[in-house]
CSV table of C-alpha atoms in Angstrom, one decimal:
chain,number,residue,atom,x,y,z
A,1278,MET,CA,0.0,0.0,0.0
A,1279,LEU,CA,1.4,3.4,-1.0
A,1280,HIS,CA,-0.6,5.4,1.5
A,1281,GLU,CA,0.3,4.1,5.0
A,1282,LYS,CA,-2.1,4.0,7.9
A,1283,ASN,CA,-1.0,7.4,9.2
A,1284,PHE,CA,-3.9,8.8,11.1
A,1285,LYS,CA,-4.3,11.9,13.2
A,1286,TYR,CA,-7.0,12.0,15.9
A,1287,ALA,CA,-9.0,14.7,17.7
A,1288,GLY,CA,-12.2,14.9,19.8
A,1289,THR,CA,-13.3,12.0,21.8
A,1290,SER,CA,-11.2,8.8,21.6
A,1291,VAL,CA,-12.5,6.2,19.2
A,1292,GLU,CA,-12.9,3.7,22.1
A,1293,LYS,CA,-15.3,6.1,23.9
A,1294,ALA,CA,-17.0,7.6,20.8
A,1295,LYS,CA,-20.4,6.7,19.4
A,1296,LYS,CA,-19.7,8.4,16.1
A,1297,VAL,CA,-16.7,9.1,13.9
A,1298,LEU,CA,-16.0,11.9,11.5
A,1299,VAL,CA,-13.4,11.0,8.9
A,1300,MET,CA,-11.7,14.2,7.6
A,1301,ILE,CA,-9.8,14.0,4.3
A,1302,HIS,CA,-7.4,16.8,3.3
A,1303,GLY,CA,-6.8,18.2,-0.2
A,1304,ARG,CA,-3.8,18.1,-2.4
A,1305,GLY,CA,-0.8,19.5,-0.6
A,1306,GLY,CA,-2.6,19.4,2.7
A,1307,PHE,CA,-2.0,17.9,6.1
A,1308,ALA,CA,-4.2,15.9,8.3
A,1309,GLU,CA,-3.7,18.3,11.2
A,1310,ASP,CA,-5.0,21.2,9.1
A,1311,ILE,CA,-8.2,19.5,8.1
A,1312,LEU,CA,-8.8,18.5,11.7
A,1313,GLY,CA,-8.7,22.2,12.6
A,1314,LEU,CA,-11.8,22.8,10.6
A,1315,ALA,CA,-13.7,20.6,13.1
A,1316,ASP,CA,-13.8,23.7,15.4
A,1317,HIS,CA,-16.3,25.1,12.9
A,1318,LEU,CA,-18.6,22.1,12.8
A,1319,LYS,CA,-21.5,21.5,15.1
A,1320,ILE,CA,-20.3,18.2,16.4
A,1321,ASP,CA,-20.5,17.1,20.0
A,1322,GLU,CA,-18.7,14.9,22.5
A,1323,GLU,CA,-20.1,11.7,20.8
A,1324,PHE,CA,-17.6,12.2,17.9
A,1325,ALA,CA,-14.1,11.0,17.4
A,1326,LEU,CA,-12.3,12.7,14.6
A,1327,VAL,CA,-9.9,10.8,12.3
A,1328,ALA,CA,-7.8,12.3,9.5
A,1329,PRO,CA,-5.7,10.1,7.3
A,1330,GLN,CA,-2.5,11.6,5.9
A,1331,ALA,CA,-1.7,11.0,2.2
A,1332,TYR,CA,1.7,9.9,1.1
A,1333,ASN,CA,3.6,13.0,-0.1
A,1334,ASN,CA,0.5,15.1,0.8
A,1335,SER,CA,-1.4,13.9,-2.3
A,1336,TRP,CA,-4.0,11.1,-2.8
A,1337,TYR,CA,-3.2,10.7,-6.5
A,1338,PRO,CA,-0.9,12.7,-8.8
A,1339,LEU,CA,-3.0,14.1,-11.6
A,1340,SER,CA,-6.4,15.7,-11.9
A,1341,PHE,CA,-9.4,13.8,-10.7
A,1342,MET,CA,-10.7,14.0,-14.2
A,1343,ALA,CA,-7.6,12.3,-15.7
A,1344,PRO,CA,-8.0,8.7,-17.0
A,1345,ASP,CA,-8.1,6.3,-14.0
A,1346,GLU,CA,-5.0,4.4,-15.1
A,1347,GLN,CA,-3.0,7.6,-15.0
A,1348,ASN,CA,-3.8,8.0,-11.3
A,1349,GLN,CA,-2.9,4.5,-10.4
A,1350,PRO,CA,-1.7,2.8,-8.2
A,1351,TRP,CA,-2.2,5.8,-5.9
A,1352,LEU,CA,-6.0,6.1,-6.3
A,1353,ASP,CA,-6.6,2.4,-5.5
A,1354,SER,CA,-4.3,2.7,-2.5
A,1355,ALA,CA,-6.2,5.7,-1.2
A,1356,LEU,CA,-9.6,3.9,-1.6
A,1357,GLU,CA,-8.1,0.8,0.1
A,1358,LEU,CA,-7.0,2.9,3.0
A,1359,LEU,CA,-10.5,4.3,3.6
A,1360,HIS,CA,-12.0,0.8,3.2
A,1361,ASP,CA,-9.6,-0.6,5.8
A,1362,LEU,CA,-10.4,2.4,8.1
A,1363,GLU,CA,-14.1,1.8,7.8
A,1364,LEU,CA,-13.8,-1.9,8.6
A,1365,ASP,CA,-11.5,-1.1,11.6
A,1366,LEU,CA,-14.0,1.4,13.0
A,1367,ASN,CA,-16.8,-1.2,12.5
A,1368,LYS,CA,-14.7,-3.7,14.5
A,1369,GLN,CA,-14.3,-1.1,17.3
A,1370,GLY,CA,-18.1,-0.8,17.6
A,1371,ILE,CA,-18.8,2.1,15.3
A,1372,PRO,CA,-21.4,1.1,12.7
A,1373,SER,CA,-21.2,2.6,9.2
A,1374,GLU,CA,-24.4,4.5,9.9
A,1375,ASN,CA,-22.5,6.5,12.5
A,1376,ILE,CA,-19.5,7.2,10.3
A,1377,TYR,CA,-19.4,10.6,8.6
A,1378,PHE,CA,-17.0,12.0,5.9
A,1379,PHE,CA,-15.7,15.5,5.4
A,1380,GLY,CA,-13.5,16.3,2.4
A,1381,PHE,CA,-12.2,19.4,0.6
A,1382,SER,CA,-11.0,19.5,-3.0
A,1383,GLN,CA,-9.0,16.3,-3.7
A,1384,GLY,CA,-10.2,15.0,-0.4
A,1385,ALA,CA,-13.8,15.7,-1.4
A,1386,CYS,CA,-13.3,13.8,-4.6
A,1387,LEU,CA,-11.8,10.8,-2.7
A,1388,ALA,CA,-14.6,10.9,-0.1
A,1389,LEU,CA,-17.3,10.9,-2.7
A,1390,GLU,CA,-15.6,8.2,-4.8
A,1391,TYR,CA,-15.1,5.9,-1.9
A,1392,ALA,CA,-18.5,6.4,-0.3
A,1393,THR,CA,-20.3,5.9,-3.7
A,1394,ARG,CA,-18.4,2.7,-4.5
A,1395,ASN,CA,-19.4,1.4,-1.1
A,1396,ALA,CA,-22.7,3.1,-0.7
A,1397,LYS,CA,-24.8,2.2,2.3
A,1398,LYS,CA,-26.4,4.1,5.2
A,1399,TYR,CA,-23.7,6.5,6.4
A,1400,GLY,CA,-24.1,9.3,9.0
A,1401,GLY,CA,-23.5,11.9,6.3
A,1402,ILE,CA,-21.0,13.4,3.9
A,1403,ILE,CA,-19.7,16.9,3.4
A,1404,ALA,CA,-17.9,17.4,0.1
A,1405,ILE,CA,-16.7,20.9,-0.7
A,1406,ILE,CA,-15.5,21.4,-4.2
A,1407,GLY,CA,-15.2,17.9,-5.5
A,1408,GLY,CA,-16.9,15.3,-7.7
A,1409,LEU,CA,-16.7,11.6,-8.7
A,1410,ILE,CA,-13.4,10.6,-10.1
A,1411,GLY,CA,-12.5,9.7,-13.7
A,1412,LYS,CA,-12.2,11.1,-17.2
A,1413,ASN,CA,-15.7,9.7,-17.6
A,1414,ILE,CA,-17.7,8.6,-14.6
A,1415,ASN,CA,-17.9,4.8,-14.5
A,1416,THR,CA,-21.4,4.2,-13.0
A,1417,GLY,CA,-20.6,0.5,-13.1
A,1418,ASN,CA,-18.5,1.1,-10.0
A,1419,TYR,CA,-21.6,2.1,-8.1
A,1420,ILE,CA,-23.9,-0.8,-7.5
A,1421,THR,CA,-25.4,-0.2,-4.0
A,1422,ASP,CA,-27.4,2.7,-2.6
A,1423,PHE,CA,-27.1,5.3,0.2
A,1424,GLN,CA,-30.3,4.5,2.0
A,1425,GLU,CA,-31.1,8.2,2.3
A,1426,THR,CA,-27.6,9.2,3.6
A,1427,PRO,CA,-27.5,13.1,3.7
A,1428,ILE,CA,-24.8,14.5,1.4
A,1429,TYR,CA,-23.8,18.1,1.1
A,1430,LEU,CA,-22.1,19.2,-2.1
A,1431,GLY,CA,-20.8,22.8,-2.3
A,1432,THR,CA,-18.8,24.3,-5.2
A,1433,SER,CA,-17.7,27.6,-6.8
A,1434,ASP,CA,-18.8,28.6,-10.3
A,1435,PRO,CA,-16.4,28.7,-11.9
A,1436,ASP,CA,-13.7,26.7,-10.1
A,1437,SER,CA,-10.1,26.3,-11.4
A,1438,HIS,CA,-9.9,22.6,-10.6
A,1439,VAL,CA,-13.4,21.2,-10.5
A,1440,PRO,CA,-15.8,21.9,-13.4
A,1441,LEU,CA,-19.4,22.7,-12.3
A,1442,GLU,CA,-20.7,20.2,-14.9
A,1443,ARG,CA,-18.9,17.3,-13.0
A,1444,VAL,CA,-20.4,18.3,-9.7
A,1445,GLU,CA,-23.8,18.5,-11.3
A,1446,GLN,CA,-23.3,15.0,-12.7
A,1447,THR,CA,-22.2,13.8,-9.3
A,1448,ALA,CA,-25.2,15.2,-7.6
A,1449,GLU,CA,-27.5,13.4,-10.0
A,1450,ILE,CA,-25.7,10.1,-9.5
A,1451,LEU,CA,-25.9,10.5,-5.7
A,1452,LYS,CA,-29.7,11.2,-6.0
A,1453,ASN,CA,-30.1,8.1,-8.2
A,1454,LYS,CA,-28.3,6.1,-5.5
A,1455,ASN,CA,-30.9,7.2,-3.0
A,1456,ALA,CA,-28.9,9.9,-1.2
A,1457,ARG,CA,-30.5,13.1,0.2
A,1458,VAL,CA,-28.5,15.7,-1.5
A,1459,GLU,CA,-28.1,19.4,-0.6
A,1460,PHE,CA,-26.3,21.0,-3.5
A,1461,ARG,CA,-25.1,24.6,-3.3
A,1462,ILE,CA,-23.3,26.7,-6.0
A,1463,TYR,CA,-21.5,29.8,-5.0
A,1464,LYS,CA,-20.8,32.3,-7.8
A,1465,ASP,CA,-17.1,33.3,-8.1
A,1466,ALA,CA,-16.3,32.1,-4.6
A,1467,GLY,CA,-12.9,30.7,-5.4
A,1468,HIS,CA,-11.3,27.4,-4.4
A,1469,VAL,CA,-12.0,27.8,-0.7
A,1470,ILE,CA,-14.2,26.7,2.1
A,1471,LEU,CA,-16.8,29.4,2.9
A,1472,PRO,CA,-17.9,30.0,6.4
A,1473,GLY,CA,-21.5,30.4,5.2
A,1474,GLU,CA,-21.5,27.0,3.5
A,1475,LEU,CA,-20.2,25.4,6.6
A,1476,GLY,CA,-23.3,26.7,8.3
A,1477,VAL,CA,-25.5,25.1,5.6
A,1478,ALA,CA,-23.6,21.9,5.8
A,1479,ASN,CA,-23.8,21.9,9.6
A,1480,ASN,CA,-27.5,22.2,9.5
A,1481,PHE,CA,-28.1,19.6,6.8
A,1482,ILE,CA,-25.6,17.0,8.1
A,1483,PHE,CA,-25.5,17.4,11.8
A,1484,GLY,CA,-28.7,19.3,12.6
A,1485,TYR,CA,-26.8,21.5,15.1
A,1486,PRO,CA,-26.5,18.8,17.9
A,1487,GLY,CA,-24.1,20.9,19.8
A,1488,LYS,CA,-22.5,24.4,20.1
A,1489,ALA,CA,-19.6,25.2,17.9
A,1490,LYS,CA,-16.3,25.7,19.7
A,1491,LYS,CA,-15.7,28.9,17.7
A,1492,ALA,CA,-18.0,31.4,15.9
């Protein structure tokens, strides 16, 4: 496996947690940085936070819209890492319906691709500026459904890395796979996470179960 099991943790320990939020950083990012965003999420003491660290700070080398074979073997390694993490959490008593994903940019693409290939009832997914992976989306990879998992998709129009059309295609596939999708488009917002959309995502995914640590 190219991507080693290098995880950073925050929040409640997995042993004591009832729910887990898996936070996936973008290209060039660090697990510690994506964990810092949890301060702006309305999660409570039931949550453990887990952030995997990509080898060389990247989950795969080229654009998420490059032909799949050009992003191998890194892409398969990243998907395998998340699969092993989910199984390990299940073994520790966290059912998949209590596992949540948060991803930004390349991390959002990876979170969406993994979850859709393994679709089941998850706690929820927040994907900011990302879409399903591949030069052409291979719907044959997605054979199960989300059982009404809530999924937040947010993107800028335009975005320098993620075409709006791909996010729109992703939203339709997720809906067809029985996900409850909240899709927001922010005009000329740039390749960033907006405080306002975190509020929308909080409400849709977490339902404001607790008070945010920071305003």
